[in-house]
Coordinates of C-alpha atoms in Angstrom, one line a residue:
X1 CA 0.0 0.0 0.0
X2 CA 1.6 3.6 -0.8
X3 CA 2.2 6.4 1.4
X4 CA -0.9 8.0 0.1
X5 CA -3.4 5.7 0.5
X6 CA -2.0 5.3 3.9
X7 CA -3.0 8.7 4.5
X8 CA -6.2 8.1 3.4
X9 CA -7.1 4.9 5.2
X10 CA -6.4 6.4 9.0
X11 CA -7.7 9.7 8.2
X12 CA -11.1 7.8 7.7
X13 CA -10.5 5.7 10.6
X14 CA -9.7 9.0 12.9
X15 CA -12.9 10.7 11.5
X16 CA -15.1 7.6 11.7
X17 CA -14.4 7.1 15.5
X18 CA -14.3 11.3 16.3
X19 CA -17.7 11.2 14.8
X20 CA -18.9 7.8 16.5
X21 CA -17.4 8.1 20.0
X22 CA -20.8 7.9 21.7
X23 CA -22.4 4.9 19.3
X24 CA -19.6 2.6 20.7
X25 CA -19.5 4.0 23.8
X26 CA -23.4 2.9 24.4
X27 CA -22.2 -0.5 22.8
X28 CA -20.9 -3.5 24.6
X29 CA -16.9 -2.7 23.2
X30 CA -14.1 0.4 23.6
X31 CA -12.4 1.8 20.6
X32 CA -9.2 -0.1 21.4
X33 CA -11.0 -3.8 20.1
X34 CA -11.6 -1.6 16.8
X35 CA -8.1 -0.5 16.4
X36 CA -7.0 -4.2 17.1
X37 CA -9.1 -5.1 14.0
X38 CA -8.0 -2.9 11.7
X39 CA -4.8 -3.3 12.4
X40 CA -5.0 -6.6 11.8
X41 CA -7.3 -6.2 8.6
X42 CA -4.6 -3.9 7.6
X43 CA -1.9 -6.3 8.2
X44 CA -1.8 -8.0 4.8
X45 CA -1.6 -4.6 2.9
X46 CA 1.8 -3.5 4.3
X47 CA 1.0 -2.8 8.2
X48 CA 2.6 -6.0 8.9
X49 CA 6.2 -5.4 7.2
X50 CA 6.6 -1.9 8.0
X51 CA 5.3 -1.9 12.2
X52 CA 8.2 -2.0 14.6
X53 CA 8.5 -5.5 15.9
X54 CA 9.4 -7.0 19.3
X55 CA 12.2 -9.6 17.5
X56 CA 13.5 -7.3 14.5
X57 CA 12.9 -3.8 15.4
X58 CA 12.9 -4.0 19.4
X59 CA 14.3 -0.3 19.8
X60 CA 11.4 1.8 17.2
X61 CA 9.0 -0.7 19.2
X62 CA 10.3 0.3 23.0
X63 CA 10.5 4.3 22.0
X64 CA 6.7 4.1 20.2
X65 CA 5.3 2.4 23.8
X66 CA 7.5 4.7 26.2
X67 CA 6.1 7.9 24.7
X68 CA 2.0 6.2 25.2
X69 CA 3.0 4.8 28.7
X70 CA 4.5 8.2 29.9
X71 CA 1.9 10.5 28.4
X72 CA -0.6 8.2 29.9
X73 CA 1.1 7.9 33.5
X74 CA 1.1 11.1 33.5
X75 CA -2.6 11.9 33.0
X76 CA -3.3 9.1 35.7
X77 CA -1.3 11.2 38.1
X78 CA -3.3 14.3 37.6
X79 CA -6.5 12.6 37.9
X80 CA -6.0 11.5 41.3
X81 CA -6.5 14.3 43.9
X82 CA -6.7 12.5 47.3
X83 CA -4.1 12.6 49.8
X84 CA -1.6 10.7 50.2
X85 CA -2.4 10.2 53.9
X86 CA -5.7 8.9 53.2
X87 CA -6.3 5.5 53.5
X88 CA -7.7 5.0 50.1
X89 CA -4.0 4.6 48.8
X90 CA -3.8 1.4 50.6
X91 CA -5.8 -0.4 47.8
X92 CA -4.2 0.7 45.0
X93 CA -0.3 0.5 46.9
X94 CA -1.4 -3.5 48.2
X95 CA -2.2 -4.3 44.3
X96 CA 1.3 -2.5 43.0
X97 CA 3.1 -4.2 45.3
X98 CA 2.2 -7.2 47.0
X99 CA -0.5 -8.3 44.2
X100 CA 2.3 -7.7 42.0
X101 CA 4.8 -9.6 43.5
X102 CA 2.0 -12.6 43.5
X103 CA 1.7 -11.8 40.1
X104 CA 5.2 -12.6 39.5
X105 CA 6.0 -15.3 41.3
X106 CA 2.5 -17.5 40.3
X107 CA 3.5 -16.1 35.9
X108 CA 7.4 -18.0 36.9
X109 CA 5.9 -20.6 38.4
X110 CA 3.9 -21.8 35.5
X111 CA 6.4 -20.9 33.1
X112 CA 8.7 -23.0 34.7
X113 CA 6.1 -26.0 35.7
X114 CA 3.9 -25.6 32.4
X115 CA 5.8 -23.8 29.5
X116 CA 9.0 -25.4 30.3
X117 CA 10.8 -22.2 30.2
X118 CA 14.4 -21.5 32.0
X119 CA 13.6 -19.6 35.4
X120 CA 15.2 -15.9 34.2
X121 CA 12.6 -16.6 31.5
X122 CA 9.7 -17.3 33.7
X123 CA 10.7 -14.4 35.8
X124 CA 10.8 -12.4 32.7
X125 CA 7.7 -13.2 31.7
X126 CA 5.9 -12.5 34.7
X127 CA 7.3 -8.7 34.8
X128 CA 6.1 -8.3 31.7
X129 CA 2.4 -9.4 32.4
X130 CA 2.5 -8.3 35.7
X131 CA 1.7 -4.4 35.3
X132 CA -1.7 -3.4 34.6
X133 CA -2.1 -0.7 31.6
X134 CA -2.9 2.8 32.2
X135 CA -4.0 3.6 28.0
X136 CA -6.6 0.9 27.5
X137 CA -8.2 1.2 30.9
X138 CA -9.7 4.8 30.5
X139 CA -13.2 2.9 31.4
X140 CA -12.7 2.0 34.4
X141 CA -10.8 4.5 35.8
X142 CA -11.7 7.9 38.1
X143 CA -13.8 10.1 35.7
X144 CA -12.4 13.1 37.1
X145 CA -10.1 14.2 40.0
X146 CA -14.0 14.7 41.9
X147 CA -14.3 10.8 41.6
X148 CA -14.2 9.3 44.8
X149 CA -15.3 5.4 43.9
X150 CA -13.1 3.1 45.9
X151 CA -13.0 0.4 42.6
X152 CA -12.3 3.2 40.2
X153 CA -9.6 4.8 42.4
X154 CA -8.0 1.9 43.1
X155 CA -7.2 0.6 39.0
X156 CA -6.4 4.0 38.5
X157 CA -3.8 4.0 41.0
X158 CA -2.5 0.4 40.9
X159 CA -2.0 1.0 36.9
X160 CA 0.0 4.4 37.5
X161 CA 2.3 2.5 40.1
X162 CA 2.8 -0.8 38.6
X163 CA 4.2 0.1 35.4
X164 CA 7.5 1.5 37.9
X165 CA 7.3 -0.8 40.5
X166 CA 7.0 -3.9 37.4
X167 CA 10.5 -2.8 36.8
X168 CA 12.6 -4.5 39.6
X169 CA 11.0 -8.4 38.1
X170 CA 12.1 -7.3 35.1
X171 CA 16.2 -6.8 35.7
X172 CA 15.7 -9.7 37.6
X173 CA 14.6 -12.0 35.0
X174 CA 17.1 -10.4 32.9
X175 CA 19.5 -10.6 35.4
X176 CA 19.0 -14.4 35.8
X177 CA 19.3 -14.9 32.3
X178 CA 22.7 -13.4 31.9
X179 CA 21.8 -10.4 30.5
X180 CA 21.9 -7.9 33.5
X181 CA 24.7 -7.2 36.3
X182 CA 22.9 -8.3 39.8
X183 CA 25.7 -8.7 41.9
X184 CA 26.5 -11.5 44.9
X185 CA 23.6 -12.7 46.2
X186 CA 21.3 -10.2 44.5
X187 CA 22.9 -7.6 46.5
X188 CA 22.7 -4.9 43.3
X189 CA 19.3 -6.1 42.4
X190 CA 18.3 -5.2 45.5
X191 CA 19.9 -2.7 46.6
X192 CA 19.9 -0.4 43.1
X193 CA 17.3 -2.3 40.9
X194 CA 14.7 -2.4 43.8
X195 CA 15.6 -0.3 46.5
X196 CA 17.4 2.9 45.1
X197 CA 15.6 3.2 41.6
X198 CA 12.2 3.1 43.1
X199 CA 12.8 5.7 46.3
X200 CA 15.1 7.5 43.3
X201 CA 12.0 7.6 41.0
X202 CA 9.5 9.0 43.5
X203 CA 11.5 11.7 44.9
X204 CA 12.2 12.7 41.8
X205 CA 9.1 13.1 40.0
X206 CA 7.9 14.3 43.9
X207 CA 10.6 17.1 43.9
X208 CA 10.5 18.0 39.8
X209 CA 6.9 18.2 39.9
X210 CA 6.3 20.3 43.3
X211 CA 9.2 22.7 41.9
X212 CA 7.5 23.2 38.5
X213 CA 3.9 23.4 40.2
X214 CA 5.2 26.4 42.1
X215 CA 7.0 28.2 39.6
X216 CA 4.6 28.4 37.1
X217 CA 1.7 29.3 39.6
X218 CA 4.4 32.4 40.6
X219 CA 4.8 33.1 37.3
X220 CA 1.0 33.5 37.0
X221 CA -0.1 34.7 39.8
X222 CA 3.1 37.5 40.3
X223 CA 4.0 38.3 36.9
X224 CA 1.0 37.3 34.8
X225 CA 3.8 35.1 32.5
X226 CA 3.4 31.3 31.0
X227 CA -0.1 32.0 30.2
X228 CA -1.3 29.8 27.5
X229 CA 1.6 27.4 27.1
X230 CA 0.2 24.3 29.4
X231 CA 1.0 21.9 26.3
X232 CA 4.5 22.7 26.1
X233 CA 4.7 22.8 30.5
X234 CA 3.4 19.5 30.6
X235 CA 5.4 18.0 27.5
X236 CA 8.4 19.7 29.9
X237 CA 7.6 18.1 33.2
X238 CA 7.1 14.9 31.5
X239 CA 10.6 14.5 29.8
X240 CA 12.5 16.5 33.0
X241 CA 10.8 14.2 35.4
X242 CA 11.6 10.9 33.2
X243 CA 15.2 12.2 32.1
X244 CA 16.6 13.3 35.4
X245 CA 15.1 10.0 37.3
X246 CA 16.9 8.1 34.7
X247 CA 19.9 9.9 35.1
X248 CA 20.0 8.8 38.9
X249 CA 19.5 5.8 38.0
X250 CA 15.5 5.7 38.9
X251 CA 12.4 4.5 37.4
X252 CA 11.3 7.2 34.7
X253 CA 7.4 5.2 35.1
X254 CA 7.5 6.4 38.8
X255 CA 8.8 10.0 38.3
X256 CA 6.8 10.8 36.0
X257 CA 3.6 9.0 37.5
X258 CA 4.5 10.9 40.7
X259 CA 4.9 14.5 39.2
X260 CA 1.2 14.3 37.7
X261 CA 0.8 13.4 41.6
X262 CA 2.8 16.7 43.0
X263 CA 1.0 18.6 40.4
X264 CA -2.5 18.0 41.3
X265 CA -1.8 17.8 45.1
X266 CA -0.7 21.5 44.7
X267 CA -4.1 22.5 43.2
X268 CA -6.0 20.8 45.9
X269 CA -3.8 22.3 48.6
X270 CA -4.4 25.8 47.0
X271 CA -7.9 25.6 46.1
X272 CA -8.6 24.1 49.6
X273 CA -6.8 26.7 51.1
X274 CA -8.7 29.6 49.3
X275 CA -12.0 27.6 49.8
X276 CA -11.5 27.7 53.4
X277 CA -10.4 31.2 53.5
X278 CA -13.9 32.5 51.8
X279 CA -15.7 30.2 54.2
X280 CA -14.3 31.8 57.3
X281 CA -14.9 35.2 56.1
X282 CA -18.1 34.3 55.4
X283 CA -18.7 34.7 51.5
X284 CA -19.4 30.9 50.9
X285 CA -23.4 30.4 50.2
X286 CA -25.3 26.8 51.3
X287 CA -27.5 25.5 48.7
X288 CA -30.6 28.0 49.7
X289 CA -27.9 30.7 48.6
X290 CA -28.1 32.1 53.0
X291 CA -25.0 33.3 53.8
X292 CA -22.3 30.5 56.0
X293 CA -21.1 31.3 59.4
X294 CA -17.4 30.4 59.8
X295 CA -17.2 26.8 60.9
X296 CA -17.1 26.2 64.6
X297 CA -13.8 25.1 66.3
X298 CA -14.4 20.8 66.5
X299 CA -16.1 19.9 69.7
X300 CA -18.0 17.3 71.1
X301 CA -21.8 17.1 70.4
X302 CA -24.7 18.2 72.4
X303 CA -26.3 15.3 74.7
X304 CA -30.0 16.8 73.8
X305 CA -31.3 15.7 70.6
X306 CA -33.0 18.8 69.1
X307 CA -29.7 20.7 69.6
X308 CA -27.6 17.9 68.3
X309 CA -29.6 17.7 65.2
X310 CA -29.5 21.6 64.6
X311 CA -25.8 21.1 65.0
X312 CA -24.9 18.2 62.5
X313 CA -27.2 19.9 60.4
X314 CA -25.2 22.9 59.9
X315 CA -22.0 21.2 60.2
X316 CA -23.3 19.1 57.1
X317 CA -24.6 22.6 55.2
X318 CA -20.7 24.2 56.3
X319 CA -19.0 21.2 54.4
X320 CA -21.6 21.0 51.6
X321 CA -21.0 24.8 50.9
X322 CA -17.1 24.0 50.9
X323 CA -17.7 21.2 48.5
X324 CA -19.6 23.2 46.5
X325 CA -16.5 25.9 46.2
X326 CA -14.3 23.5 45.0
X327 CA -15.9 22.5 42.1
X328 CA -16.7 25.7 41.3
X329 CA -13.0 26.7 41.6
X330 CA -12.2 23.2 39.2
X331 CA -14.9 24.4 36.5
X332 CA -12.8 27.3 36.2
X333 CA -10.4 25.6 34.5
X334 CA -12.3 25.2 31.1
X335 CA -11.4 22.7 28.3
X336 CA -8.9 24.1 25.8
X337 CA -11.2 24.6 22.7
X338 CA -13.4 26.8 25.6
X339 CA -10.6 28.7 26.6
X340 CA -9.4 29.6 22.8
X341 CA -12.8 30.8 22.3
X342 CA -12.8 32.9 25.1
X343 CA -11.6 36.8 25.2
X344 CA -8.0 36.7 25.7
X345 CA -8.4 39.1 28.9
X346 CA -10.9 36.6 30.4
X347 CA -8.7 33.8 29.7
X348 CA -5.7 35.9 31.9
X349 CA -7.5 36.8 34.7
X350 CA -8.8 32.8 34.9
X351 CA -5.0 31.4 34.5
X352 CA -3.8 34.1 36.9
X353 CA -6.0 34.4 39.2
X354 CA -5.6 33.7 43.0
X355 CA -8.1 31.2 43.3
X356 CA -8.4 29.9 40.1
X357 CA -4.9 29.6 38.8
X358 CA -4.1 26.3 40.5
X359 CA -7.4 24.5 39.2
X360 CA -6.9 26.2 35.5
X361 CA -3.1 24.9 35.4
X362 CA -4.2 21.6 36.5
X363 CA -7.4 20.6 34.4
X364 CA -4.9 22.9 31.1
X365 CA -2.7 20.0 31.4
X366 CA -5.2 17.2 32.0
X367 CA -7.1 18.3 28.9
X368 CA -4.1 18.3 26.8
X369 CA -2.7 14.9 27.9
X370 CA -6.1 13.1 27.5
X371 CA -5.8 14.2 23.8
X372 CA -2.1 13.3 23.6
X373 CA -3.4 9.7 24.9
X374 CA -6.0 8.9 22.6
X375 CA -3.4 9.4 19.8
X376 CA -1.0 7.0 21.2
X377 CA -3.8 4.5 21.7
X378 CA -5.0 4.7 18.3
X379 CA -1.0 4.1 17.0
X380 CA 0.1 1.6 19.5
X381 CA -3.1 -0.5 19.2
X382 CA -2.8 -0.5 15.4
X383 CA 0.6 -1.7 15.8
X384 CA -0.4 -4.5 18.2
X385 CA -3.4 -5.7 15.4
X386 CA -0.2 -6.1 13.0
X387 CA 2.4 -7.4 15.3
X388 CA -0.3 -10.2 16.1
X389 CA -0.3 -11.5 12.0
X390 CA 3.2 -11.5 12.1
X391 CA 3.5 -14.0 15.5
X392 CA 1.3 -17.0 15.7
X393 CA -0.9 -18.2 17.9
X394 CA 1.3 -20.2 20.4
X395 CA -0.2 -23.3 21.3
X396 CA 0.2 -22.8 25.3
X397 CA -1.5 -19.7 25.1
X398 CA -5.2 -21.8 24.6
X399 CA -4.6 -22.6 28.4
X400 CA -2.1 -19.7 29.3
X401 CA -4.5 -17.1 28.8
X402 CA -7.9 -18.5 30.7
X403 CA -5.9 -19.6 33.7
X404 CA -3.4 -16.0 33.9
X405 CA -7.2 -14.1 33.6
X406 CA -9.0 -16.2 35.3
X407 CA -6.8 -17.9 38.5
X408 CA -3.5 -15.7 38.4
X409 CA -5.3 -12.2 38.5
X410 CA -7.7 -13.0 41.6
X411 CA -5.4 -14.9 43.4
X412 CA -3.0 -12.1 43.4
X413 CA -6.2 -9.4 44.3
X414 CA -7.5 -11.7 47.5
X415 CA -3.6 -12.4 48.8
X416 CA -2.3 -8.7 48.4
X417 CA -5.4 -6.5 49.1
X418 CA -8.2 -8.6 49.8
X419 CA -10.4 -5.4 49.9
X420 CA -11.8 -6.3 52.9
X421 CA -14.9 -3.7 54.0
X422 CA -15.3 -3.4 50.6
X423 CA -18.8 -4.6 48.4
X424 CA -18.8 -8.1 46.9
X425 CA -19.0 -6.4 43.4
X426 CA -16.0 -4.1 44.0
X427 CA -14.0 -7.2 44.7
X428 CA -15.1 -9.1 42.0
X429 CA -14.5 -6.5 39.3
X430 CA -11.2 -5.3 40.5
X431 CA -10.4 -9.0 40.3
X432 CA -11.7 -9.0 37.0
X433 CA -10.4 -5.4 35.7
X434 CA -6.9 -6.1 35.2
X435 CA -6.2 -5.2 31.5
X436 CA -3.2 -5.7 30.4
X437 CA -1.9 -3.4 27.1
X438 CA 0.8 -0.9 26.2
X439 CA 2.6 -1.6 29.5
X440 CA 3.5 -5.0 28.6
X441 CA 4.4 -4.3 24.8
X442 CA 7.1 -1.9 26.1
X443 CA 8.3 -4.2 29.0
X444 CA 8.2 -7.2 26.0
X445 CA 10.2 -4.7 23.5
X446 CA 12.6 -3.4 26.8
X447 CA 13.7 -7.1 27.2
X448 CA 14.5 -8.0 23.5
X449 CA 16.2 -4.6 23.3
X450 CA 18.9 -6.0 26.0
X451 CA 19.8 -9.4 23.7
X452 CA 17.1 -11.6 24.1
X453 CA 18.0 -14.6 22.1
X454 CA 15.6 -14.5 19.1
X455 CA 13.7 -18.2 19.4
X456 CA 13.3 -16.9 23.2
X457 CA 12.1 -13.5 21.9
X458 CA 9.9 -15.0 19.3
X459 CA 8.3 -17.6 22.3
X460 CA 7.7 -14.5 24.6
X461 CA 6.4 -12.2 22.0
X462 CA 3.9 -14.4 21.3
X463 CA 2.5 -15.4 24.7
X464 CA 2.5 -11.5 25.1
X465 CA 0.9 -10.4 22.3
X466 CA -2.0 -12.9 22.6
X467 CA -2.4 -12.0 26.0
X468 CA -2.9 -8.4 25.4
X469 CA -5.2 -8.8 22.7
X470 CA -7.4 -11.2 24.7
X471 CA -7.7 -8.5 27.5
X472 CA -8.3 -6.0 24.9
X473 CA -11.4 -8.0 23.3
X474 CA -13.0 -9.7 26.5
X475 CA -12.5 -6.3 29.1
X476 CA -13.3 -4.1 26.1
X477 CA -16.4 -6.3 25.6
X478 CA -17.2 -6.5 29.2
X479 CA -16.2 -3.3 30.8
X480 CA -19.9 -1.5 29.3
X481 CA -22.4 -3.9 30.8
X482 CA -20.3 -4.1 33.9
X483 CA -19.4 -1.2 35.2
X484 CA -23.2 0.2 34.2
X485 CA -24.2 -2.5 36.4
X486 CA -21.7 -1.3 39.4
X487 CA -22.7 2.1 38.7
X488 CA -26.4 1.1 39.3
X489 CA -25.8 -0.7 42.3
X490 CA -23.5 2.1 44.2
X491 CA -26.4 4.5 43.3
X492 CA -28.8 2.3 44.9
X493 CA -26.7 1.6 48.2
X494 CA -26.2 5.6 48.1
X495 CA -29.5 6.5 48.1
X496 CA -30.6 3.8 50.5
X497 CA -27.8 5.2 53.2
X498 CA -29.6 8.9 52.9
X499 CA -32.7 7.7 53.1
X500 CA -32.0 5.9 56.6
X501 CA -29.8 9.0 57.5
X502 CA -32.9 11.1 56.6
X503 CA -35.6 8.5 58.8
X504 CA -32.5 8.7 61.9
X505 CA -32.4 12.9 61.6
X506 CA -36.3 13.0 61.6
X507 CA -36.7 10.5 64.6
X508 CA -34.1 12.6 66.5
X509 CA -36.1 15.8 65.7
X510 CA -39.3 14.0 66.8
X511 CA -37.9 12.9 70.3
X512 CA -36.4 16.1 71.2
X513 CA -39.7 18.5 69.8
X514 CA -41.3 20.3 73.3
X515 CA -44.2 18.4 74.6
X516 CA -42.6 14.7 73.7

């Protein structure tokens, strides 16, 4: 196929999908199992010869998938805006770590048991497949930093931690198969590949993307400079955060994860900040638009009923009002077409204005990565339809597949998180909901880039790439039905918990009127 008719072929693609984004979203599959298709349809017409590969063109492969995973760990960060005191981190942290390392270890043991491979390969194999991907599992993730959904915020953050902490497994399998230094005992492996490249990464994407939240807010707010330029900021932060982490010898995955992190904790410390401020002076409204009294220092409750009601009532109206300033701070923050069409002076005082700075750089930066991410799903997926002509079917992956999916995936959720307190269906579907994608291309690419030996590389590629498309096609076909069948039931448990909060304040109200 020429060059032209190239052109032609994923223009129309592009446009058919930009025009029928909410026809397959209302349909029981995600644009990613379309891109598989036609990338395989396209396969015979040139696709196949001229897509990187994992065996002959490792390097074009492992840049193509960096870029999607960074741009895409990235945009993860910034969507989580909770603390990291709070104890909703513990989910998503249990699955990165200790899920992973069950990952690992149960991949190596059937590798070794099953697939007859050597134990570095095993090993290998199971870093590759043990991170979850952050591109293709836009569906199930937080919606918006607002989100609060336990299940949603805990994929989100297990698939912006695991493609770092995946990394140690890796240098270990390749360690064990001669192709990576890890010293007496494992004393390197642990101490650099483990210990000092993951606190290394963290810090460093911490420290980068704290300095370059700052800054730019300064610049903003002080001078009224580096307005209209959050594309090329967060370009910046991405490859500062990934370069310098690599240059210590860190985890790029993890800085770069962790400065969309640093990033959006500075808007919620600011917008909090100037939330609380206007409450206190008393400019906040409650829903009936009566002006808020200044919250009351904490102290215990009244014993009478009546008065304890009046009080939690207020104390309820007091945070609602502060809720509703928060989003009203975030909504200044418009989506970039919005804030083209807007006067330019409008669009200064939003970017540099006291309260709303912090929300507008954040949501800027969001809006541009989101974009950014589609793109690199629509390439890498097309790549992954052709890679898949080029690489049969292996025959272990009729079993492989089923039992990693179905017996690997929930083993690893029950022993490392358990997600106890949580509802049976969050459990089930976080067991379920571990799609595997971009992440494990790079990590595939990554390994045959260091001298895998070609009938290896051929062996893993295969058992990867059939993996990936499997999770693509049955999460992709599953996530719809699904998660509108989770989104039902939370609605229904929500509404059932104010209902009985409702019946509880009107008994209380009822025992404490005079004359009872």
């Amino acid at each position: 196929m020429s060059a032209t008719l190239w052109f032609v072929v994923i223009g129309a693609l592009l446009l058919v999908m930009g025009t029928s984004v909410g026809i397959v979203k209302r349909l029981p599959l995600t644009t990613a199992i379309i891109y598989l298709g036609v990338g395989a349809l396209l396969a015979p017409a040139g696709l196949a010869e001229t897509a990187p590969d994992p065996v002959t063109r490792p390097g074009l492969l492992e840049r193509l998938t960096e870029i999607a995973v960074l741009v895409s760990l990235f945009t993860a960060g910034l969507k989580l805006r909770v603390p990291w005191n709070d104890r909703r981190w513990f989910t998503p942290l249990k699955l990165a770590t200790i899920s992973m390392v069950v990952t690992v270890l149960l991949v190596a043991a059937i590798g070794v048991t099953f697939l007859a491979l050597p134990l570095g390969a095993a090993v290998l194999l199971g870093g590759i497949l043990a991170p979850t991907d952050p591109v293709l599992a836009s569906d199930v993730q937080v919606e918006s930093a607002a989100d609060r959904d336990r299940l949603r915020f805990a994929l989100t953050g297990e698939a912006g931690l695991n493609d770092g902490t995946a990394f140690p497994f890796v240098m270990l399998g390749l360690g064990l198969l001669g192709l990576h230094e890890l010293g007496p005992w494992g004393v390197r492996w642990i101490g650099v590949d483990l210990l000092w490249a993951v606190a290394a990464g963290v810090g460093t994407g911490w420290a980068l993307g704290g300095m370059v939240g700052w800054l730019v807010l300064w610049l903003r707010r002080e001078r009224r400079e580096a307005i209209g330029t959050d594309d090329l900021l967060a370009l910046g932060l991405i490859a500062l955060a990934y370069g310098v982490a690599l240059l210590v010898h860190g985890y790029g995955f993890l800085a770069v994860f962790t400065a969309g992190l640093a990033l959006r904790r500075i808007e919620a410390t600011e917008t909090t900040r100037a939330a609380q401020g206007a409450l206190q002076s008393g400019v906040l409204d409650t829903a009936d638009s009566a002006p808020m009294e200044a919250p009351e220092a904490p102290e215990a409750l009244p014993s009478d009923p009546a008065t304890r009601t009046t009080r939690t009532t207020r104390m309820a109206k007091t945070r609602r009002a502060l809720r509703n300033r928060l989003r009203a701070s975030m909504a200044l923050a418009p989506a970039p077409l919005v804030v083209r069409g807007a006067a330019h002076g409008q669009m200064m005082e939003i970017a540099a204005g006291p309260e709303s700075a912090p929300a507008y750089m954040v949501e800027a930066a969001l809006g541009f990565t989101e974009q950014l991410e589609r793109v690199a799903e629509v390439a890498v997926v097309l790549l992954v339809g052709a890679m898949l002509m080029r690489h049969p079917l292996a025959p272990e992956a009729l079993w492989f597949v089923p039992v990693f999916f179905l017996l690997v995936r929930p083993i690893a959720v029950t022993l490392g998180t358990g997600m106890h307190g949580a509802p049976p269906i969050q459990r089930r579907l976080a067991m379920w909901f571990g799609i595997r994608g971009i992440g494990s291309i790079y990590y595939l690419a990554f390994a045959a880039s260091h001298g895998l030996p070609r009938a290896l590389a051929e062996r893993l590629s295969s058992i990867t790439l059939t993996v990936v498309a499997c999770s693509i096609v049955a999460h992709g076909i599953s996530v719809t039905p699904l998660m509108r069948r989770y989104e039902a039931r939370i609605k229904a448990r929500a509404a059932a918990r104010a209902a009985a909060r409702a019946a509880q304040e009107e008994l209380a109200r009822a025992e404490g009127a005079p004359g009872r």
